[in-house]
Coordinates of C-alpha atoms in Angstrom, one line a residue:
M1 CA 149.7 110.8 88.7
T2 CA 146.8 111.8 90.9
S3 CA 147.8 113.1 94.3
M4 CA 145.8 112.3 97.6
T5 CA 144.7 115.9 97.7
D6 CA 143.0 115.7 94.3
Q7 CA 140.6 112.8 95.6
A8 CA 137.4 113.7 97.2
L9 CA 137.7 113.2 101.0
E10 CA 135.4 110.4 102.1
V11 CA 134.1 110.8 105.7
T12 CA 131.8 109.1 108.1
G13 CA 129.5 110.9 110.4
G14 CA 128.2 110.1 113.8
V15 CA 125.3 111.4 115.8
D16 CA 124.5 111.3 119.5
T17 CA 120.7 112.3 119.9
H18 CA 119.0 114.0 122.6
G19 CA 115.4 115.5 123.1
E20 CA 116.5 119.1 122.4
T21 CA 119.9 118.9 120.8
H22 CA 122.0 116.4 118.6
H23 CA 125.7 116.3 118.7
A24 CA 127.4 115.2 115.4
A25 CA 131.1 114.2 114.7
V26 CA 133.1 113.5 111.7
I27 CA 136.0 111.1 111.1
D28 CA 138.0 110.4 107.8
R29 CA 138.8 107.0 106.3
L30 CA 141.7 106.5 108.8
G31 CA 139.5 107.2 111.8
R32 CA 141.0 110.6 112.6
H33 CA 138.7 113.1 114.4
L34 CA 137.9 115.9 112.2
A35 CA 135.4 117.9 114.0
D36 CA 132.3 117.9 116.1
R37 CA 129.3 120.4 116.7
E38 CA 126.0 120.5 118.4
F39 CA 122.8 121.3 116.5
P40 CA 119.2 121.9 117.6
A41 CA 116.7 119.0 117.2
T42 CA 114.4 120.9 114.8
G43 CA 113.8 120.9 111.1
A44 CA 116.4 123.8 110.5
G45 CA 118.8 122.0 112.7
Y46 CA 118.6 118.8 110.9
R47 CA 119.3 120.7 107.6
Q48 CA 122.2 122.6 109.2
L49 CA 123.6 119.2 110.4
L50 CA 123.4 117.8 107.0
A51 CA 125.1 120.7 105.4
W52 CA 127.8 120.7 107.9
L53 CA 128.5 117.0 107.3
R54 CA 128.7 117.5 103.6
S55 CA 131.2 120.4 104.0
F56 CA 134.0 118.0 104.9
G57 CA 133.7 115.9 101.7
H58 CA 131.8 112.8 100.5
V59 CA 129.7 111.3 103.4
T60 CA 129.8 107.6 103.0
R61 CA 127.5 106.7 106.0
V62 CA 126.1 108.3 109.1
G63 CA 125.8 106.4 112.4
V64 CA 122.9 107.5 114.6
E65 CA 122.0 106.6 118.1
G66 CA 118.3 106.2 118.9
T67 CA 116.7 105.9 115.6
G68 CA 113.6 104.6 117.2
A69 CA 113.4 107.7 119.6
Y70 CA 115.1 111.0 119.5
G71 CA 116.9 110.3 116.2
A72 CA 113.8 109.1 114.3
E73 CA 113.1 112.4 112.3
L74 CA 116.9 113.0 111.9
A75 CA 117.2 109.5 110.3
R76 CA 114.3 110.2 107.9
T77 CA 115.8 113.5 107.0
L78 CA 119.2 112.0 106.2
G79 CA 117.7 109.2 104.3
R80 CA 115.5 111.4 102.2
A81 CA 118.8 113.4 101.4
G82 CA 120.3 110.2 100.1
L83 CA 122.7 109.3 102.9
T84 CA 123.1 105.8 104.2
V85 CA 122.0 105.9 107.9
I86 CA 123.2 103.2 110.2
E87 CA 121.5 102.4 113.5
V88 CA 124.1 102.6 116.3
D89 CA 123.7 101.2 119.8
R90 CA 125.1 103.3 122.7
P91 CA 128.5 102.1 124.0
D92 CA 128.7 99.4 126.6
R93 CA 129.6 99.9 130.2
K94 CA 133.0 98.6 129.6
T95 CA 133.8 101.2 126.9
R96 CA 132.3 103.9 128.9
R97 CA 134.5 103.2 132.0
M98 CA 137.5 103.2 129.7
K99 CA 136.7 106.3 127.6
G100 CA 134.2 108.2 129.8
K101 CA 130.9 109.8 128.7
S102 CA 130.1 112.9 127.0
D103 CA 128.2 114.0 123.7
P104 CA 131.4 114.5 121.6
I105 CA 132.7 111.1 122.9
D106 CA 129.5 109.4 122.0
A107 CA 129.2 111.0 118.6
Y108 CA 132.7 110.0 117.7
A109 CA 132.1 106.5 119.0
A110 CA 128.9 106.2 116.7
A111 CA 131.0 107.2 113.7
E112 CA 133.9 104.9 114.8
A113 CA 131.3 101.9 115.1
V114 CA 130.1 102.5 111.6
A115 CA 133.5 103.0 109.9
S116 CA 134.9 99.7 111.8
G117 CA 131.7 97.7 110.7
R118 CA 130.8 97.0 114.4
A119 CA 127.4 98.7 113.6
S120 CA 125.7 97.7 110.4
G121 CA 121.8 97.7 111.3
T122 CA 119.5 99.5 108.9
P123 CA 117.0 101.6 110.9
K124 CA 113.2 101.5 110.4
T125 CA 112.1 104.1 107.9
R126 CA 108.8 104.9 110.1
D127 CA 107.1 106.4 107.1
G128 CA 104.3 104.1 106.1
I129 CA 101.2 102.3 107.4
V130 CA 103.0 100.2 109.9
E131 CA 104.2 103.4 111.6
A132 CA 100.5 104.4 111.8
V133 CA 99.6 100.9 113.3
R134 CA 102.5 101.3 115.9
A135 CA 101.2 104.8 117.0
L136 CA 97.6 103.7 117.4
R137 CA 98.7 100.6 119.4
V138 CA 100.6 102.8 121.8
V139 CA 97.4 104.6 122.6
R140 CA 95.2 101.7 122.9
R141 CA 97.6 99.8 125.1
S142 CA 97.6 102.7 127.3
A143 CA 93.7 102.8 127.3
V144 CA 93.5 99.2 128.2
K145 CA 96.0 99.4 131.0
S146 CA 94.2 102.3 132.5
R147 CA 90.9 100.5 132.3
T148 CA 92.3 97.5 134.2
Q149 CA 93.7 99.9 136.8
A150 CA 90.2 101.5 137.2
V151 CA 88.5 98.1 137.4
N152 CA 90.9 96.9 140.0
Q153 CA 90.5 100.0 142.1
A154 CA 86.7 99.7 141.9
R155 CA 86.7 96.2 143.1
Q156 CA 89.2 97.1 145.9
L157 CA 86.8 99.8 147.1
L158 CA 84.0 97.3 147.2
V159 CA 85.9 95.1 149.7
T160 CA 85.5 97.8 152.4
A161 CA 82.3 99.4 151.2
P162 CA 79.2 99.2 153.3
E163 CA 77.2 96.0 153.1
A164 CA 74.2 97.6 151.4
L165 CA 76.4 98.9 148.6
R166 CA 78.2 95.6 148.3
A167 CA 75.1 93.7 148.0
Q168 CA 73.9 95.9 145.3
L169 CA 77.1 95.3 143.2
R170 CA 78.2 92.0 144.2
G171 CA 78.6 89.3 141.5
L172 CA 78.5 91.7 138.5
S173 CA 80.7 91.3 135.4
T174 CA 83.2 94.0 134.7
A175 CA 81.0 95.8 132.1
A176 CA 77.8 95.6 134.3
L177 CA 79.9 96.8 137.3
A178 CA 81.1 99.8 135.3
R179 CA 77.5 100.6 134.2
A180 CA 76.0 100.1 137.7
C181 CA 78.8 102.4 139.3
A182 CA 78.2 105.2 136.8
R183 CA 74.4 105.1 137.8
L184 CA 75.2 105.6 141.5
R185 CA 73.9 108.8 143.0
P186 CA 76.0 109.8 146.0
G187 CA 74.7 112.4 148.6
D188 CA 76.0 115.9 149.0
D189 CA 77.7 115.0 152.4
L190 CA 81.1 113.7 151.4
T191 CA 82.1 113.4 155.0
D192 CA 79.9 110.4 155.1
P193 CA 82.2 107.4 154.1
A194 CA 79.3 105.7 152.3
H195 CA 78.6 108.8 150.2
A196 CA 82.3 109.2 149.4
V197 CA 82.7 105.5 148.4
K198 CA 79.6 106.1 146.0
A199 CA 81.2 109.2 144.5
A200 CA 84.6 107.5 144.0
L201 CA 82.8 104.3 142.4
R202 CA 80.6 106.6 140.2
R203 CA 83.7 108.4 138.8
L204 CA 85.6 105.0 138.2
G205 CA 82.5 103.6 136.5
K206 CA 82.5 106.6 134.2
R207 CA 86.1 106.3 133.5
I208 CA 85.9 102.6 132.8
L209 CA 83.0 103.1 130.2
A210 CA 85.0 105.9 128.6
L211 CA 88.3 104.0 128.3
T212 CA 86.3 100.9 127.0
E213 CA 84.8 103.1 124.1
E214 CA 88.1 104.5 123.4
A215 CA 89.8 101.1 123.2
D216 CA 87.0 99.6 121.1
E217 CA 87.4 102.5 118.6
L218 CA 91.2 102.2 118.5
Q219 CA 90.6 98.3 118.1
A220 CA 88.3 99.0 115.1
E221 CA 90.7 101.4 113.5
L222 CA 93.7 98.9 113.9
K223 CA 91.8 96.1 112.4
T224 CA 91.2 98.0 109.3
L225 CA 94.8 99.1 109.1
T226 CA 96.3 95.6 109.8
A227 CA 94.0 94.1 107.3
Q228 CA 95.3 96.7 104.6
A229 CA 98.8 96.2 105.7
A230 CA 99.1 92.5 105.9
P231 CA 95.9 90.7 105.0
D232 CA 97.7 87.2 104.7
L233 CA 99.1 87.6 108.1
L234 CA 95.6 87.8 109.7
A235 CA 94.6 84.6 107.8
L236 CA 97.2 82.7 109.7
K237 CA 95.8 80.3 112.6
G238 CA 96.2 82.2 116.0
V239 CA 96.9 85.6 114.5
G240 CA 94.4 88.4 115.5
T241 CA 94.6 92.1 115.3
D242 CA 96.8 92.6 118.4
V243 CA 99.2 90.0 117.4
A244 CA 99.4 91.1 113.8
G245 CA 99.9 94.8 114.8
Q246 CA 102.8 93.8 117.2
L247 CA 104.5 91.8 114.5
L248 CA 104.0 94.6 112.0
A249 CA 105.5 97.1 114.4
T250 CA 108.4 94.9 115.1
V251 CA 109.4 94.5 111.5
G252 CA 108.6 98.1 110.5
D253 CA 107.8 99.6 107.1
N254 CA 111.0 98.3 105.5
P255 CA 111.1 94.6 106.3
D256 CA 113.8 94.2 103.7
R257 CA 116.3 95.3 106.5
L258 CA 115.8 91.9 107.9
R259 CA 118.2 89.7 105.6
S260 CA 116.7 86.4 106.3
E261 CA 114.2 84.6 108.4
A262 CA 116.9 83.7 110.8
A263 CA 117.6 87.4 111.4
F264 CA 113.9 87.7 112.0
A265 CA 113.9 84.8 114.5
H266 CA 116.8 86.5 116.5
L267 CA 115.0 89.7 116.4
C268 CA 111.9 88.0 118.0
G269 CA 114.1 86.1 120.5
V270 CA 113.1 82.6 119.2
A271 CA 116.3 81.6 117.7
P272 CA 117.6 78.5 119.7
I273 CA 120.5 78.9 122.0
P274 CA 123.0 76.1 122.4
A275 CA 123.0 74.8 125.9
S276 CA 125.1 71.5 125.8
S277 CA 127.3 70.2 128.5
G278 CA 129.2 67.1 128.4
R279 CA 127.1 64.3 126.9
R280 CA 124.0 66.2 126.8
D281 CA 123.2 68.0 123.5
R282 CA 120.3 70.5 123.8
H283 CA 119.1 74.0 123.0
R284 CA 117.4 76.4 125.4
L285 CA 114.9 79.4 124.8
N286 CA 116.3 82.7 123.7
R287 CA 115.7 85.4 126.3
G288 CA 116.9 88.1 124.1
G289 CA 115.3 90.1 121.2
D290 CA 112.0 92.0 121.2
R291 CA 110.0 90.6 124.0
A292 CA 106.8 92.0 122.7
A293 CA 107.2 90.2 119.5
N294 CA 108.2 87.1 121.4
H295 CA 105.0 87.3 123.4
A296 CA 103.1 87.6 120.2
L297 CA 104.5 84.4 118.9
H298 CA 104.0 82.8 122.2
T299 CA 100.2 83.6 121.8
I300 CA 100.1 82.1 118.4
V301 CA 101.8 78.9 119.7
L302 CA 99.3 78.7 122.6
C303 CA 96.2 79.0 120.4
R304 CA 97.6 76.4 118.0
M305 CA 98.5 73.9 120.7
R306 CA 95.0 74.0 121.8
W307 CA 92.9 74.3 118.5
D308 CA 95.2 73.2 115.7
E309 CA 95.1 69.4 115.0
R310 CA 98.3 69.4 113.2
T311 CA 100.2 71.2 116.1
R312 CA 98.6 69.0 118.8
A313 CA 99.8 66.0 116.8
Y314 CA 103.3 67.3 116.8
V315 CA 103.2 68.1 120.5
A316 CA 102.1 64.6 121.3
R317 CA 104.9 63.1 119.1
R318 CA 107.5 65.2 120.6
T319 CA 106.4 64.6 124.1
A320 CA 106.7 60.9 123.4
D321 CA 110.2 61.5 122.3
G322 CA 111.0 62.9 125.6
L323 CA 111.1 66.6 125.0
A324 CA 109.8 68.9 127.8
T325 CA 107.1 71.4 127.0
K326 CA 109.2 74.4 127.0
D327 CA 111.4 72.7 124.3
I328 CA 108.4 71.8 122.2
M329 CA 107.3 75.5 122.5
R330 CA 110.9 76.6 121.4
C331 CA 110.5 74.6 118.2
L332 CA 106.9 75.8 117.6
K333 CA 108.0 79.4 118.0
R334 CA 110.8 78.8 115.5
H335 CA 108.4 77.5 113.1
V336 CA 105.8 80.2 113.4
A337 CA 108.7 82.7 113.1
R338 CA 109.6 81.2 109.8
E339 CA 105.9 81.2 108.6
V340 CA 105.4 84.8 109.7
Y341 CA 108.4 86.0 108.1
R342 CA 107.4 84.6 104.8
V343 CA 104.0 86.1 105.0
L344 CA 105.2 89.5 106.2
M345 CA 107.6 89.6 103.1
R346 CA 104.8 88.9 100.9
S347 CA 102.2 91.1 102.4
I348 CA 104.3 94.2 102.6
R349 CA 105.4 93.7 99.1
T350 CA 109.0 93.7 99.5
T351 CA 111.4 92.5 96.6
D352 CA 113.1 90.1 98.6
T353 CA 110.7 87.3 99.5
N354 CA 111.6 83.7 100.4
P355 CA 110.1 80.9 98.2
Q356 CA 107.4 78.7 99.6
T357 CA 108.6 75.1 100.5
T358 CA 106.6 72.0 100.4
Q359 CA 108.5 70.4 103.3
S360 CA 106.9 70.3 106.6
D361 CA 108.0 73.4 108.7
L362 CA 107.3 71.6 112.0
T363 CA 110.0 68.9 110.9
E364 CA 112.4 71.7 110.1
A365 CA 111.7 73.5 113.5
A366 CA 112.4 70.3 115.4

């Protein structure tokens, strides 16, 4: 007979990630704590952590907190080494109140969540064209936000500016205002408020023009990348570069981690939530999930409600049935999520694609 000691020990790992260090822990099949240790968050530290995990036996799975932040490169390293990486959420407040908070405790909690099956999510690989789209979107969003802030500051300064300057810049569009402010020539005496306002507006005008140029360049690059990553997605009604980029970033480079279009709907926060009471049977909008992806689907619905004849006919029919506008939009978002999921699966060339159906999706969404 084969004794227990002759069998390879199966262990589960857990990692609590931070900016400078990662704390790892190992448990066996029975959940017993074997060891924990801290490693630097560097390339050498990742290799040391991997070797340390394997020194305890056969590593079945590794739970990692923060796979989309501090643990992103660690997850990639473990995945390239052939380990199964599971995304783990941090413990809830009730658990923290009962068990306390420390790096070893969180690392063991991550391993226990994986071993018990509470954590089963597959992290994004973040190693393809979609990750490139996400990185550029971060910069463009920052540029657009800073430009809006600069425009608001320029218009606010004009409220209290001298009338001669206000008359010169009154009624101009944003682009024309930025060019006019950039051409201002303030005097050398900045103790004069009129000269100081001109100097401030001149700098704001130059900043707005620079940020506009940067945002336009990034938009052109994103348009090329999104067209390469998901050309069929851009062909859908109501989907532009910004919406497509957000949906791609939400799904990631490995959309096969989403097991169904229902899972995608939950991820985007458009799965209907039961809200029935007594004799009233209804569903409400889902306020969870990725709110940026939800906003992208909301944009598609708004565009279709205004410009798509089929959607307008559906809205009219459901309004006649007594549905409120928010309930109609919930149905439309669910339909759009189903359609977008199918296109994304096909565009990113995954092996698990949903077959096309001939039945009206609007009827299914209702």
